[in-house]
Coordinates of C-alpha atoms in Angstrom, one line a residue:
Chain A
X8 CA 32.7 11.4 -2.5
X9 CA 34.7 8.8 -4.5
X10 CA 34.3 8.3 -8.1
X11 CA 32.5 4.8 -7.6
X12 CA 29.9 6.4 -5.9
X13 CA 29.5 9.7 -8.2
X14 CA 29.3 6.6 -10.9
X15 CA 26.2 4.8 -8.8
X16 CA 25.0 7.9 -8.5
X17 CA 24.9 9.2 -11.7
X18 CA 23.7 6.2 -13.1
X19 CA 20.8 5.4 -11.2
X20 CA 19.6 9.4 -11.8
X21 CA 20.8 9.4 -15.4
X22 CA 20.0 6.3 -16.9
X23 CA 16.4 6.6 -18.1
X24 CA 17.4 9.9 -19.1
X25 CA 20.3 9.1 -21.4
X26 CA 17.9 6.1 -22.9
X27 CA 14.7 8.4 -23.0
X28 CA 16.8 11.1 -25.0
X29 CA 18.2 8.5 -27.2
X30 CA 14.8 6.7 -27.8
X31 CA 13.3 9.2 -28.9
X32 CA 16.5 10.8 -31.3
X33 CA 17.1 7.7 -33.0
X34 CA 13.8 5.9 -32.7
X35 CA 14.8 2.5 -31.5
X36 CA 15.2 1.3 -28.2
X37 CA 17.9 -1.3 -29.0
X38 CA 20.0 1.8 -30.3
X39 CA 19.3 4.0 -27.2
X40 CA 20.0 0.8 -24.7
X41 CA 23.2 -0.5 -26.3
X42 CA 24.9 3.3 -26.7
X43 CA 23.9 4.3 -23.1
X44 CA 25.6 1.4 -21.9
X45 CA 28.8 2.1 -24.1
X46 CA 28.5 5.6 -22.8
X47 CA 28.7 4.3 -18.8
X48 CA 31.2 2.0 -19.8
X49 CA 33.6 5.1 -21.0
X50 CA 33.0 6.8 -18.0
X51 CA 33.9 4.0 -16.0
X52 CA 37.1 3.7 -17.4
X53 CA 37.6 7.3 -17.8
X54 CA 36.0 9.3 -14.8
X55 CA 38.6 8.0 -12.0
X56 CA 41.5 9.2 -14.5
X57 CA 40.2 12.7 -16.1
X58 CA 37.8 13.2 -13.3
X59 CA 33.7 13.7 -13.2
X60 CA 32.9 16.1 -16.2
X61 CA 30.9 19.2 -14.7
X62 CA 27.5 18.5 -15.8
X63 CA 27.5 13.9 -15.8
X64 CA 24.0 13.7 -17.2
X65 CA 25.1 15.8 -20.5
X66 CA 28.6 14.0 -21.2
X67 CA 26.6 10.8 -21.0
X68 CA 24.1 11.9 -23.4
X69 CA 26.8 13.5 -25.7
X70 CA 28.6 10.4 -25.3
X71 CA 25.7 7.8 -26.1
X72 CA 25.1 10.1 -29.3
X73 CA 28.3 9.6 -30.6
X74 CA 28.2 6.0 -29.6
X75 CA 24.3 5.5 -31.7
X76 CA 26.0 7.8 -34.7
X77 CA 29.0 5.5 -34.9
X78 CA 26.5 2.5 -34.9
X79 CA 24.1 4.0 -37.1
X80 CA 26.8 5.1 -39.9
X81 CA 28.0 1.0 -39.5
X82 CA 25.1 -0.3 -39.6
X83 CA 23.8 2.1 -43.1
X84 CA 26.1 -0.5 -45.2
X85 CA 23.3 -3.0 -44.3
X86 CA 20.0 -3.5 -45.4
X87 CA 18.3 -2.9 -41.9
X88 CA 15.1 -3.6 -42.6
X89 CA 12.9 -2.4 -39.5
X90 CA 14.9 0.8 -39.6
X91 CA 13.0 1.9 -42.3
X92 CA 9.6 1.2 -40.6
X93 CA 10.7 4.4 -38.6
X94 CA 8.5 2.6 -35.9
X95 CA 9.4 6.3 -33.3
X96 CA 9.7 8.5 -36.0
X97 CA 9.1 12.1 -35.2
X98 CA 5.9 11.8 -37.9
X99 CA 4.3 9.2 -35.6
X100 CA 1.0 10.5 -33.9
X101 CA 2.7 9.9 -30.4
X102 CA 4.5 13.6 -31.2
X103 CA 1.5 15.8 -32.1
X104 CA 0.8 15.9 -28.4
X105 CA 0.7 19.2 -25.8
X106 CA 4.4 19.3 -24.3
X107 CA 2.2 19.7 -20.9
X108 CA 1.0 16.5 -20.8
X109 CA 4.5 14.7 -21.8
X110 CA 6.9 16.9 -20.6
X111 CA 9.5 14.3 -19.3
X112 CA 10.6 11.3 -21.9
X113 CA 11.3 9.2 -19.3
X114 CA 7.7 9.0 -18.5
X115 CA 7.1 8.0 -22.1
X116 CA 9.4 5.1 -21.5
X117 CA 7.9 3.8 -18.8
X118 CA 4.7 4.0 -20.9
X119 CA 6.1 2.3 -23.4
X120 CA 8.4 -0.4 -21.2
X121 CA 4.8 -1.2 -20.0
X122 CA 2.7 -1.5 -23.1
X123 CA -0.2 -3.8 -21.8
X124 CA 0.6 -5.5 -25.5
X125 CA 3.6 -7.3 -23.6
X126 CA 3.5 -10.1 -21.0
X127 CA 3.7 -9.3 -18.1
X128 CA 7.1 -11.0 -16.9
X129 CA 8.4 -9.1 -20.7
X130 CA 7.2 -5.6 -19.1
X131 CA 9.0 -5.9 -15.9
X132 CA 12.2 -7.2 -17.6
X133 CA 12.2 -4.4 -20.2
X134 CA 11.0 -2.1 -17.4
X135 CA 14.3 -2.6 -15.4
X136 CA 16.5 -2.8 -18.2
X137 CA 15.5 0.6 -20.1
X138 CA 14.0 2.5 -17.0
X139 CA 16.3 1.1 -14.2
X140 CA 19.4 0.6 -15.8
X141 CA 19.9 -3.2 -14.5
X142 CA 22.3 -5.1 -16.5
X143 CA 20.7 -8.0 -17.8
X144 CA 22.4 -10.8 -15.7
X145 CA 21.1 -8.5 -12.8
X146 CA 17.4 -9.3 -14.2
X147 CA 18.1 -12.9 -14.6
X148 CA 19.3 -13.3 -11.3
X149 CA 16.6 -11.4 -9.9
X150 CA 14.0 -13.7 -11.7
X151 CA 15.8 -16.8 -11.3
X152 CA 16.3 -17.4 -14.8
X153 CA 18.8 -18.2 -17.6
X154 CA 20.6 -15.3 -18.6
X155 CA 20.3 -16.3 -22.3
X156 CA 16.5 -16.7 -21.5
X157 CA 16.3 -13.0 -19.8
X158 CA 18.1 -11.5 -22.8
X159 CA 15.9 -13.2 -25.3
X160 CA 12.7 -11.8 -23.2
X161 CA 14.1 -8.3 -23.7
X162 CA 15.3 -8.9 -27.2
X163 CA 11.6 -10.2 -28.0
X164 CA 10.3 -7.4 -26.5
X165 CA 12.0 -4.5 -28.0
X166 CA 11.2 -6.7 -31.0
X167 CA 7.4 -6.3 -30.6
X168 CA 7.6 -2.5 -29.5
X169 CA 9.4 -2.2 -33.0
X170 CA 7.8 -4.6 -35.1
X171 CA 4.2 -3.8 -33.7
X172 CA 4.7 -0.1 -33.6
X173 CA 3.7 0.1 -29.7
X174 CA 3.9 4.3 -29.7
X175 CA 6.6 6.3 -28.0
X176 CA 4.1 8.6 -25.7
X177 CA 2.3 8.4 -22.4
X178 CA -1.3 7.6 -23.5
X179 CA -4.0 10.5 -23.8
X180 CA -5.7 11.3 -20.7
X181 CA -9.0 8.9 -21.2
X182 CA -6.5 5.9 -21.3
X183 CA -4.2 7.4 -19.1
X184 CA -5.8 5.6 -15.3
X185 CA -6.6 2.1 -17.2
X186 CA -2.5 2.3 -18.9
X187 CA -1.1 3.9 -15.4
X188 CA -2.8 0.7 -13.7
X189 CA -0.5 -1.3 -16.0
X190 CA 2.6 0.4 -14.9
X191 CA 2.0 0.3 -11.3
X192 CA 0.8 -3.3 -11.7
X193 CA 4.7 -3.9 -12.8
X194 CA 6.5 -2.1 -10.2
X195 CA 4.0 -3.6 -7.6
X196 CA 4.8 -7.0 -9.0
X197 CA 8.9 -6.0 -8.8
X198 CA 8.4 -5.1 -5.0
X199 CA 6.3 -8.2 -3.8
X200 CA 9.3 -10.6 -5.4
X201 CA 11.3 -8.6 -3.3
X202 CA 9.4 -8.8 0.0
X203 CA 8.5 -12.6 0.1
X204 CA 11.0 -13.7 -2.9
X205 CA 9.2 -16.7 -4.6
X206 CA 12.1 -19.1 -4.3
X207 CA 13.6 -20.8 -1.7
X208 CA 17.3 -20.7 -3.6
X209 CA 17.6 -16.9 -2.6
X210 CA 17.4 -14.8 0.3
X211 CA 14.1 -14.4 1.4
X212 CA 13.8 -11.1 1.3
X213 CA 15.4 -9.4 -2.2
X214 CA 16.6 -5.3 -1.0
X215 CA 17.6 -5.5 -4.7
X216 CA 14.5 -5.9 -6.3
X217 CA 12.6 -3.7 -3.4
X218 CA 14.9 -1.2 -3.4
X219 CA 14.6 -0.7 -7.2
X220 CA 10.6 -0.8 -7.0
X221 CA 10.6 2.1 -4.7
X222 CA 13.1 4.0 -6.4
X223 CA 11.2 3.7 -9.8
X224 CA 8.1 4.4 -8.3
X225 CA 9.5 7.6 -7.0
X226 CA 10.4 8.3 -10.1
X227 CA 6.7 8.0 -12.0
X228 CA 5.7 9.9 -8.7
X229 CA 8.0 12.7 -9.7
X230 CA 6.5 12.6 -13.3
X231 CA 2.9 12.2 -12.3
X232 CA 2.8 14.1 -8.8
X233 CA -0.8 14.5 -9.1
X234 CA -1.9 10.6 -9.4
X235 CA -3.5 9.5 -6.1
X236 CA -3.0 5.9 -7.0
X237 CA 0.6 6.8 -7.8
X238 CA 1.4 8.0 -4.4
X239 CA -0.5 5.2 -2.7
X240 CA 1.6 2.7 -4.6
X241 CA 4.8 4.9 -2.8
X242 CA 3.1 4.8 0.4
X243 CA 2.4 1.4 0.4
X244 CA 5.8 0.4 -0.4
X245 CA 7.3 2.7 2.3
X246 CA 5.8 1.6 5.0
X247 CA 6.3 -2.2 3.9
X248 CA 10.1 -1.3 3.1
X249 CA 10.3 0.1 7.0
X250 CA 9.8 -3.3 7.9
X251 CA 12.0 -4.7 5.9
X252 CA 15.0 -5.3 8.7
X253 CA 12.5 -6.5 11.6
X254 CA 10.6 -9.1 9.5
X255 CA 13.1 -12.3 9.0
X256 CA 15.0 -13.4 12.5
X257 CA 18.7 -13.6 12.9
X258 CA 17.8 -17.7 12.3
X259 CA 16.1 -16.7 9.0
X260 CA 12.8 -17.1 9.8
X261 CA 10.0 -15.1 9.2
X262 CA 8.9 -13.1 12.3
X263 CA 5.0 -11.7 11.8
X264 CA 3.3 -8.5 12.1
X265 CA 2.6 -9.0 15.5
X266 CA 5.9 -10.8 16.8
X267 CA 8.1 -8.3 15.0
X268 CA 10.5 -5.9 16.9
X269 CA 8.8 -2.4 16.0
X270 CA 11.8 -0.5 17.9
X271 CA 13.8 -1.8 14.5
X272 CA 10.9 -0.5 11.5
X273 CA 12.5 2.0 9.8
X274 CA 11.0 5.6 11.1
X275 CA 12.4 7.5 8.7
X276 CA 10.5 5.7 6.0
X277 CA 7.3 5.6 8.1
X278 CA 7.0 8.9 8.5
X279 CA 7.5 9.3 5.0
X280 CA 4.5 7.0 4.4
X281 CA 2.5 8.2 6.8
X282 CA 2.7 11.7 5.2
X283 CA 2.0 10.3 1.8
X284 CA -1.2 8.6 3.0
X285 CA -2.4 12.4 4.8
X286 CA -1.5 14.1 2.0
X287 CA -4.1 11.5 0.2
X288 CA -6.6 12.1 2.9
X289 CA -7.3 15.6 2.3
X290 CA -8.0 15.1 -1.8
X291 CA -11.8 14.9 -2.7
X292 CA -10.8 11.7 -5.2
X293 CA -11.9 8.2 -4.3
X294 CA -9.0 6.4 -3.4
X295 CA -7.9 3.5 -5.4
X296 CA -6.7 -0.1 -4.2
X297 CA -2.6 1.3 -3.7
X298 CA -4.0 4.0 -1.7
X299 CA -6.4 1.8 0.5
X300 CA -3.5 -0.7 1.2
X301 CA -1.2 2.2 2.4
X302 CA -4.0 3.5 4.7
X303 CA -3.9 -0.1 6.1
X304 CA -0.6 -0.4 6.2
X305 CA -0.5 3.1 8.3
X306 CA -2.7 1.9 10.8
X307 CA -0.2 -1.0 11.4
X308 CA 2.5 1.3 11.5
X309 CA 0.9 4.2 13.5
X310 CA 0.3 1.5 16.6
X311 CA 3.5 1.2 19.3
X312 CA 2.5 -2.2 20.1
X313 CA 0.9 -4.6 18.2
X314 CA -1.8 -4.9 20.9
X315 CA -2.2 -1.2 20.2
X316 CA -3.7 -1.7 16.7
X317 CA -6.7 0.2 15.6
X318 CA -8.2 -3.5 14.1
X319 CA -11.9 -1.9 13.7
X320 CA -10.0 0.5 11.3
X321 CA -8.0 -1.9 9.6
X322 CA -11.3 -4.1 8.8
X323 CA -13.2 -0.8 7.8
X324 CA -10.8 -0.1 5.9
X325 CA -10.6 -4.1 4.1
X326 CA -14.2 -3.4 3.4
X327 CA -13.5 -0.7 1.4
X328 CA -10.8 -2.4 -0.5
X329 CA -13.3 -5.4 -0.8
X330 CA -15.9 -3.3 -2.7
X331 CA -12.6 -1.9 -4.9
X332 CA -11.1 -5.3 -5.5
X333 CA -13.2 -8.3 -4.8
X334 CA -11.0 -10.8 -5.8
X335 CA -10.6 -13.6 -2.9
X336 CA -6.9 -12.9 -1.6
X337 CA -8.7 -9.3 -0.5
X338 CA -11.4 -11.6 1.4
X339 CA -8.5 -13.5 2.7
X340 CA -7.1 -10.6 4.1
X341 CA -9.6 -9.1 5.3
X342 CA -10.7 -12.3 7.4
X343 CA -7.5 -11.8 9.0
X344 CA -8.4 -8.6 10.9
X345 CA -11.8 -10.2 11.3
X346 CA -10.1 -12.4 13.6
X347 CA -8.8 -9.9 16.0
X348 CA -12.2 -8.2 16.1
X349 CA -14.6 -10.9 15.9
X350 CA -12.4 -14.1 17.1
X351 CA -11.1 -17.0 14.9
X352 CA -14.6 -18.8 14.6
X353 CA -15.7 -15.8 12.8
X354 CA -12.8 -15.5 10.5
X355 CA -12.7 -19.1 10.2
X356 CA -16.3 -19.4 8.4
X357 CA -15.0 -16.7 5.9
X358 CA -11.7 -18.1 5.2
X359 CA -13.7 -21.6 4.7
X360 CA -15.6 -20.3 2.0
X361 CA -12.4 -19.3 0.1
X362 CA -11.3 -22.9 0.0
X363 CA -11.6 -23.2 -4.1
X364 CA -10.4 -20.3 -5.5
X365 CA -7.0 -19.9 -3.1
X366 CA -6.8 -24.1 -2.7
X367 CA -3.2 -23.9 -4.3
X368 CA -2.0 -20.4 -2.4
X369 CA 0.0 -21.2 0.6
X370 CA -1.2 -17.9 2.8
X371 CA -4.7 -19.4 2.8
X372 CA -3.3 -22.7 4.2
X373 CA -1.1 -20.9 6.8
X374 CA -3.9 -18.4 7.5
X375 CA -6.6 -21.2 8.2
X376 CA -3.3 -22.8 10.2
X377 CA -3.2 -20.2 12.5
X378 CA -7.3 -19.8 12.8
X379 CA -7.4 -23.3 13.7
X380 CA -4.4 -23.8 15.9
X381 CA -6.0 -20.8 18.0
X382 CA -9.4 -22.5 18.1
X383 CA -7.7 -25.3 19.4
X384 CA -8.2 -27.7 16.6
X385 CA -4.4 -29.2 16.7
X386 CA -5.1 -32.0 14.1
X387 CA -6.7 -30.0 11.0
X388 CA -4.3 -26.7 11.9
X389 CA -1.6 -29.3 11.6
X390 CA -3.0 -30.6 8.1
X391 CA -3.7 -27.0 7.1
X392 CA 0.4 -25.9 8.2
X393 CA 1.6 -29.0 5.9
X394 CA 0.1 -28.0 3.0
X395 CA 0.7 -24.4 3.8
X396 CA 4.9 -25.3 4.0
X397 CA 4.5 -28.0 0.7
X398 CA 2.7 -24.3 -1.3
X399 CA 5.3 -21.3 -0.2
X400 CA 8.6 -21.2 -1.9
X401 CA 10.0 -19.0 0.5
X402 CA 12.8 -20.1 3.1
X403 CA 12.1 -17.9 5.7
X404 CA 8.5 -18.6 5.7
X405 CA 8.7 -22.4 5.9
X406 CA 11.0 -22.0 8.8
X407 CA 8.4 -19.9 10.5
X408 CA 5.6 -22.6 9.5
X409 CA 7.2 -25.6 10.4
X410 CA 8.4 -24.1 14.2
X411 CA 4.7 -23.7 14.2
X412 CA 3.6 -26.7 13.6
X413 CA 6.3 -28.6 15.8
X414 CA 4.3 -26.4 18.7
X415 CA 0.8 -27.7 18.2
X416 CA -0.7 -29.6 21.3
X417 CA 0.0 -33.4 21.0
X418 CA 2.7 -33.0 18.1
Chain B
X19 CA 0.7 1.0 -41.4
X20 CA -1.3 -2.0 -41.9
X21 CA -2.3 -4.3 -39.5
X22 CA -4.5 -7.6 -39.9
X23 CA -7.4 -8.2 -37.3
X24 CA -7.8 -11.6 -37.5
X25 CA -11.2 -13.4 -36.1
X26 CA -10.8 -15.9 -33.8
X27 CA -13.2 -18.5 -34.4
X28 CA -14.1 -21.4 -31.7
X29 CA -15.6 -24.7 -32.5
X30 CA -17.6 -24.9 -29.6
X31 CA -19.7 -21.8 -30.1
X32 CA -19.7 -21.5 -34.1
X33 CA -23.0 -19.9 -34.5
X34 CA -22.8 -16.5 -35.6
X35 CA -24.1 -14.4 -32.6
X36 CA -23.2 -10.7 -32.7
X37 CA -25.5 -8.2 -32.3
X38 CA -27.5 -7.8 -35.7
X39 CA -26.1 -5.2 -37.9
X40 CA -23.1 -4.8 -35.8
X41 CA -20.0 -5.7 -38.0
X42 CA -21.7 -3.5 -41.0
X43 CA -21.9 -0.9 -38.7
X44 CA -18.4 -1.5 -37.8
X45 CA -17.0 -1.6 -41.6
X46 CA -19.0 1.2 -42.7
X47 CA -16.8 3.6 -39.2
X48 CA -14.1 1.9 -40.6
X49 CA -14.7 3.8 -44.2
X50 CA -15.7 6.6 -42.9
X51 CA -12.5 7.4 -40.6
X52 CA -10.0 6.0 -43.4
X53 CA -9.1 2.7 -42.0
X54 CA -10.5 0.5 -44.2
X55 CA -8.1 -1.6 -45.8
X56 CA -10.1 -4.6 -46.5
X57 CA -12.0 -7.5 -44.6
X58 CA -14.2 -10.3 -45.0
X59 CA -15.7 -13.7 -43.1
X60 CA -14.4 -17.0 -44.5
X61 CA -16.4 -20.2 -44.5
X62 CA -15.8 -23.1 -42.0
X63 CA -12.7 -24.8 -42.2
X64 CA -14.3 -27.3 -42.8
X65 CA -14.2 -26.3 -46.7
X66 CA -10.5 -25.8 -46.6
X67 CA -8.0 -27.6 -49.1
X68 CA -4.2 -27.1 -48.5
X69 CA -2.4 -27.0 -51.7
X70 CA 1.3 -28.5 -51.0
X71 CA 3.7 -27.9 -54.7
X72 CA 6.9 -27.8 -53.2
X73 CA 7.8 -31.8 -54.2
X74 CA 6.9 -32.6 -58.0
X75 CA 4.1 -32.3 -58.1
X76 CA 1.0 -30.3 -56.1
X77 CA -1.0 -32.6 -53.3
X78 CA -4.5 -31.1 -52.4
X79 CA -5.3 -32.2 -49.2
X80 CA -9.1 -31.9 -47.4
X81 CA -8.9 -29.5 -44.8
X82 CA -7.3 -26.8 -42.6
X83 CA -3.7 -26.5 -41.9
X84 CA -4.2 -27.0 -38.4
X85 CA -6.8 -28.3 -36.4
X86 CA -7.7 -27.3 -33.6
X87 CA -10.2 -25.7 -31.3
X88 CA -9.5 -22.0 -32.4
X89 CA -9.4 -20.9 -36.4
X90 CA -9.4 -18.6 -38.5
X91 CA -13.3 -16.8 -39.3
X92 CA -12.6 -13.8 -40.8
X93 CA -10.0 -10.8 -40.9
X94 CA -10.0 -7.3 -41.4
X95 CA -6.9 -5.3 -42.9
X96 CA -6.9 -1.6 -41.8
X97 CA -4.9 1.5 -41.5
X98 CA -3.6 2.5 -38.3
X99 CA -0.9 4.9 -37.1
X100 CA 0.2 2.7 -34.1
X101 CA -0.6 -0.1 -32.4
X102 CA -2.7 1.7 -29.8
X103 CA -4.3 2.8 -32.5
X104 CA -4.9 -0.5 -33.8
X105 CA -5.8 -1.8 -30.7
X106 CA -8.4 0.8 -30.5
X107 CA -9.8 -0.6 -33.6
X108 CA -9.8 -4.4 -32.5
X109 CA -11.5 -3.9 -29.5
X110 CA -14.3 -2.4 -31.6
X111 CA -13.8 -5.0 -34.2
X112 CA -14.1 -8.1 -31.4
X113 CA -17.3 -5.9 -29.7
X114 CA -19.1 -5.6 -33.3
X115 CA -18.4 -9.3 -34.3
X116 CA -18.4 -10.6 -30.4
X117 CA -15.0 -13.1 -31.4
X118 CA -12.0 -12.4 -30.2
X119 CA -9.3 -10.7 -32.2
X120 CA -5.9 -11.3 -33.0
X121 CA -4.0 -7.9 -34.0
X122 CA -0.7 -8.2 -35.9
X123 CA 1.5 -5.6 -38.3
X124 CA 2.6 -6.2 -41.5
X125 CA 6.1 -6.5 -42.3
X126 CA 5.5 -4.3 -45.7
X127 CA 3.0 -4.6 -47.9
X128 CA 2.2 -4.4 -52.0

């Protein structure tokens, strides 16, 4: 293996580690962030010459040690104020803590990148700054905004954590469901900008940013194995990811659930899914919203055909989510395999009765499209599809929705 | 650590209508578990005056510094380890007083 690839490596296993390690030495995440990066920097330059050191994840540490001393002993000349407020200190109630419960300090990071006392746009950029090791131009890109702005987010954010005293430590077990929510809320949130990216200035489907939500929610899952809701998040994003490569054409448009080539879904990743979701199946815990949307998603991926599709369980299985989350893009959804069981009159009524709280989201347009253009209704599905296009931001689904359109009887 | 729980008054619902008893109940946890800095419920800002010295001489003017919708009804000051722990406290603080609360630190205090 060549030393650039030992260095990709290395730093996507290391990172949170070296910064965890560091938070929690010198009890500031500005410190921690800003010596682990000098600490990757020096083995960039140095690894191809002297060669991978034995044990990476220690010489980083080491290294981004020396690198917060050295800033530290500079920076003691200077008043520094918020130093003093010793905001991680080791006398902070965060530490008195069984070791059980917080074994890993990477797990407190993501607890604390997550704080539900940050917005939520501050949470994902500090999220994949200090847990995933992006740069922060990376970030910007990703969110389609000024790099200056993206570094002041972060800046303002590692502010607040400071300044606020949000606490180093994953939360005590009575908060721990409502705070995990939070965190699974963000990587969730990091994946779907991936899947059907937001603007139409990008490609319309982000590997980056999906890529990187998997990989950090394997890592909580490695940290929190027993977390049901944890898993189903995994799941859920596995068997999406497998689908990745089938679901926008060579012409960059998007090609649907039904339409899509299932001999290209990624198996390997299906069956990983799939086993996530029976592993969920045999616990005695009511599943959780993540762990209901994997089961769907399963059911999509189980069938060889799209003709093949279990749609009786895929509706059961909205009705449970309903009853777990009854918030009108679930009744949106679930409409949708209402459709293929009861016909698109059915579904039609129930998407109608969504009309004010979804009137600005472009799948309820493009849903009612489709309902309509199959009922035969050519001149509302057409008025439906333009406001549909005019709501989504996403390239490959406007191509999709326009061919669509252009096919309606008497265009 | 101190942090300020500030009330968040409304003018469209400035009756006072928490539960009876509810923010005594609340102070008096407060003095029992050690948080208790201090607190108290301002008049309406109506009965403001802002006091402006920095020219030659001081100008009293009738009012709040701000108007708007939201003000300021009360605070508390308390102790608190973190802000988890303060958070802990404003959510009991915005139950007993049914307001909502604004939570922010210190930077040092005399």
């Amino acid at each position: 293996m060549d030393v650039g690839e030992v260095l990709t490596r290395v730093h996507h296993e290391e990172w949170a580690r070296v910064v965890a390690t560091l938070t929690r030495r010198f009890g500031d995440l500005d410190i921690a962030e800003e010596a682990a990066a000098e600490a990757f920097a020096v083995a960039v330059e140095r690894w191809p010459a002297d060669s991978v050191p034995p044990n990476p994840g220690g010489w980083l540490t080491t290294t981004a040690g020396n690198k917060a001393l050295d800033r530290l002993r500079r920076e003691s000349k200077r008043d520094d104020k918020h130093r003093q407020a010793h905001m991680l200190s080791e006398q902070t109630a965060g530490f008195r803590e069984p070791p059980s419960a917080v074994a890993d300090e990477r797990l407190r990071l993501v607890f604390t990148c997550a704080h539900p006392a940050l917005a939520m746009e501050a949470r994902v950029a500090l999220t994949l700054r200090m847990v995933g090791g992006l740069t922060v131009p990376e970030i910007a890109r990703a969110f389609l905004v000024r790099e200056t702005t993206m570094a002041q987010r972060i800046t303002r954010a590692k502010a607040k954590v400071t300044a606020a005293r949000i606490p180093y430590r994953v939360p005590d077990a009575e908060d721990l469901p409502a705070r995990v929510d939070g965190v699974l809320a963000v990587l969730y949130l990091v994946f779907n900008e991936g899947y059907l990216a937001s603007s139409a200035d990008t490609n319309p489907i982000r590997a980056d940013l999906t890529g990187e939500a998997v990989r950090l929610t394997r890592l909580v899952r490695e940290l929190m194995p027993e977390d049901g809701e944890v898993v189903g998040l995994l799941a859920l994003m596995l068997l999406i990811e497998a689908r990745r490569s089938a679901r926008v054409s060579a012409h960059g448009e998007l090609v649907t659930l039904d339409q899509q080539d299932r001999g290209a879904w990624d198996r390997g990743l299906i069956a990983e899914g799939h086993a996530l979701v029976r592993e969920r199946l045999t616990s005695t815990e009511a599943p959780g919203r993540y762990q209901v949307l994997a089961a769907i998603n399963a059911v999509h991926t189980d069938a060889a055909d799209a003709r093949d599709t279990d749609w009786s369980q895929v509706a059961a299985l909205y009705d449970q989510l309903v009853r777990l989350d009854p918030s009108p893009v679930v009744a949106l959804n679930r409409a949708i395999a209402i459709a293929e069981l009861d016909g698109p009159q059915v579904a039609l009524a129930l998407v109608d009765e969504l009309a004010a709280p979804l009137a600005d989201y472009h799948a309820f347009h493009a849903t009612r499209a489709d309902l309509l253009r199959r009922l035969g209704r050519s001149d509302d599905a057409r008025e439906a599809y333009d406001r549909a296009i005019h709501l989504t931001g996403n390239a490959a689904e406007m191509a999709y929705l326009t061919r669509r359109r252009t096919e309606l009887a008497g265009a | 650590m101190h942090y300020l729980l500030t009330v968040i008054g409304d003018t469209t619902n400035e009756v006072d209508d928490s539960e009876p008893g509810a923010v005594d109940a609340f102070n008096e946890q407060l003095k029992t578990d050690g948080r208790w800095v201090f607190g108290g419920g301002l008049t309406s800002p109506d009965h403001a005056t802002v006091t402006d010295n920095r020219g030659s001489a001081p100008v009293f003017s009738d009012g709040p510094f701000v108007e708007s919708k939201e003000y300021l009804a009360g605070f508390w000051v308390v102790e608190a380890d973190d802000l988890d722990a303060a958070l802990e406290l404003s959510a009991g603080a915005s139950k007993a007083c049914n307001r909502k609360i604004e939570v922010r630190p210190f930077d040092g205090i005399a």
